[in-house]
PDB file of C-alpha atoms in Angstrom:
ATOM      1  CA  UNK Q   7       0.000   0.000   0.000  1.00  0.00           C
ATOM      2  CA  UNK Q   8       1.101   3.542  -0.675  1.00  0.00           C
ATOM      3  CA  UNK Q   9       1.207   5.952   2.260  1.00  0.00           C
ATOM      4  CA  UNK Q  10      -2.233   7.633   2.493  1.00  0.00           C
ATOM      5  CA  UNK Q  11      -2.373  11.245   1.334  1.00  0.00           C
ATOM      6  CA  UNK Q  12      -5.361  13.588   1.068  1.00  0.00           C
ATOM      7  CA  UNK Q  13      -4.291  14.716  -2.392  1.00  0.00           C
ATOM      8  CA  UNK Q  14      -3.213  11.453  -4.061  1.00  0.00           C
ATOM      9  CA  UNK Q  15      -6.660  10.745  -5.540  1.00  0.00           C
ATOM     10  CA  UNK Q  16      -6.823   7.284  -3.952  1.00  0.00           C
ATOM     11  CA  UNK Q  17      -9.571   5.957  -1.719  1.00  0.00           C
ATOM     12  CA  UNK Q  18      -8.743   3.899   1.372  1.00  0.00           C
ATOM     13  CA  UNK Q  19     -10.815   0.914   2.547  1.00  0.00           C
ATOM     14  CA  UNK Q  20     -10.065  -0.268   6.073  1.00  0.00           C
ATOM     15  CA  UNK Q  21     -11.653  -2.818   8.380  1.00  0.00           C
ATOM     16  CA  UNK Q  22     -12.100  -3.336  12.098  1.00  0.00           C
ATOM     17  CA  UNK Q  23     -12.828  -6.473  14.097  1.00  0.00           C
ATOM     18  CA  UNK Q  24     -15.452  -4.849  16.316  1.00  0.00           C
ATOM     19  CA  UNK Q  25     -16.318  -2.034  18.695  1.00  0.00           C
ATOM     20  CA  UNK Q  26     -13.269  -2.604  20.915  1.00  0.00           C
ATOM     21  CA  UNK Q  27     -10.937  -2.437  17.908  1.00  0.00           C
ATOM     22  CA  UNK Q  28     -12.658   0.769  16.744  1.00  0.00           C
ATOM     23  CA  UNK Q  29     -12.111   2.323  20.186  1.00  0.00           C
ATOM     24  CA  UNK Q  30      -8.445   1.300  20.119  1.00  0.00           C
ATOM     25  CA  UNK Q  31      -8.036   2.964  16.723  1.00  0.00           C
ATOM     26  CA  UNK Q  32      -9.673   6.176  17.914  1.00  0.00           C
ATOM     27  CA  UNK Q  33      -7.428   6.275  20.993  1.00  0.00           C
ATOM     28  CA  UNK Q  34      -4.283   5.606  18.949  1.00  0.00           C
ATOM     29  CA  UNK Q  35      -3.542   2.170  20.450  1.00  0.00           C
ATOM     30  CA  UNK Q  36      -4.026   0.230  17.213  1.00  0.00           C
ATOM     31  CA  UNK Q  37      -4.449   0.776  13.520  1.00  0.00           C
ATOM     32  CA  UNK Q  38      -7.203  -0.414  11.211  1.00  0.00           C
ATOM     33  CA  UNK Q  39      -6.757  -3.379   8.871  1.00  0.00           C
ATOM     34  CA  UNK Q  40      -5.946  -2.034   5.427  1.00  0.00           C
ATOM     35  CA  UNK Q  41      -8.103  -3.775   2.827  1.00  0.00           C
ATOM     36  CA  UNK Q  42      -7.837  -1.813  -0.410  1.00  0.00           C
ATOM     37  CA  UNK Q  43      -6.534   1.370  -1.978  1.00  0.00           C
ATOM     38  CA  UNK Q  44      -7.370   2.797  -5.380  1.00  0.00           C
ATOM     39  CA  UNK Q  45      -9.478   5.038  -7.549  1.00  0.00           C
ATOM     40  CA  UNK Q  46     -12.086   2.370  -8.417  1.00  0.00           C
ATOM     41  CA  UNK Q  47     -13.119   0.006  -5.637  1.00  0.00           C
ATOM     42  CA  UNK Q  48     -15.724  -2.770  -5.908  1.00  0.00           C
ATOM     43  CA  UNK Q  49     -16.883  -4.702  -2.835  1.00  0.00           C
ATOM     44  CA  UNK Q  50     -19.166  -7.746  -3.062  1.00  0.00           C
ATOM     45  CA  UNK Q  51     -21.202  -8.243   0.117  1.00  0.00           C
ATOM     46  CA  UNK Q  52     -22.376 -11.863   0.239  1.00  0.00           C
ATOM     47  CA  UNK Q  53     -24.426 -11.504   3.433  1.00  0.00           C
ATOM     48  CA  UNK Q  54     -25.720  -8.749   5.710  1.00  0.00           C
ATOM     49  CA  UNK Q  55     -22.790  -6.960   7.321  1.00  0.00           C
ATOM     50  CA  UNK Q  56     -22.343  -3.865   9.519  1.00  0.00           C
ATOM     51  CA  UNK Q  57     -20.601  -1.074   7.603  1.00  0.00           C
ATOM     52  CA  UNK Q  58     -19.610   2.514   8.284  1.00  0.00           C
ATOM     53  CA  UNK Q  59     -18.872   5.183   5.690  1.00  0.00           C
ATOM     54  CA  UNK Q  60     -17.764   8.662   6.768  1.00  0.00           C
ATOM     55  CA  UNK Q  61     -19.025   8.003  10.298  1.00  0.00           C
ATOM     56  CA  UNK Q  62     -22.469   6.750   9.244  1.00  0.00           C
ATOM     57  CA  UNK Q  63     -23.081   3.133  10.362  1.00  0.00           C
ATOM     58  CA  UNK Q  64     -25.754   0.774   9.012  1.00  0.00           C
ATOM     59  CA  UNK Q  65     -26.322  -2.893   8.218  1.00  0.00           C
ATOM     60  CA  UNK Q  66     -25.815  -3.414   4.493  1.00  0.00           C
ATOM     61  CA  UNK Q  67     -27.817  -6.073   2.662  1.00  0.00           C
ATOM     62  CA  UNK Q  68     -26.091  -8.492   0.274  1.00  0.00           C
ATOM     63  CA  UNK Q  69     -25.073  -6.320  -2.660  1.00  0.00           C
ATOM     64  CA  UNK Q  70     -22.260  -4.968  -4.784  1.00  0.00           C
ATOM     65  CA  UNK Q  71     -20.787  -1.621  -3.760  1.00  0.00           C
ATOM     66  CA  UNK Q  72     -18.805   0.360  -6.330  1.00  0.00           C
ATOM     67  CA  UNK Q  73     -16.949   3.522  -5.331  1.00  0.00           C
ATOM     68  CA  UNK Q  74     -15.434   5.741  -8.011  1.00  0.00           C
ATOM     69  CA  UNK Q  75     -13.230   8.669  -7.058  1.00  0.00           C
ATOM     70  CA  UNK Q  76     -14.644  10.548 -10.056  1.00  0.00           C
ATOM     71  CA  UNK Q  77     -18.114  10.351  -8.450  1.00  0.00           C
ATOM     72  CA  UNK Q  78     -17.012  11.826  -5.111  1.00  0.00           C
ATOM     73  CA  UNK Q  79     -17.440  15.517  -4.426  1.00  0.00           C
TER      74      UNK Q  79
END
């Protein structure tokens, strides 16, 4: 993975193991699990799964999620 940068045009996808891990990340004790980096990211969700995007959590249904940096504003 390249070092994250606000201006590199890449998106970062990271994962956590649960609420405790999320708290450890926020307090600086641990880092998130890096999953993907790029300008076009596709994620296939095969079952319901808790997700969080920009601080907004929800339970996502089985689906395909496509994120394009060109679509972000």
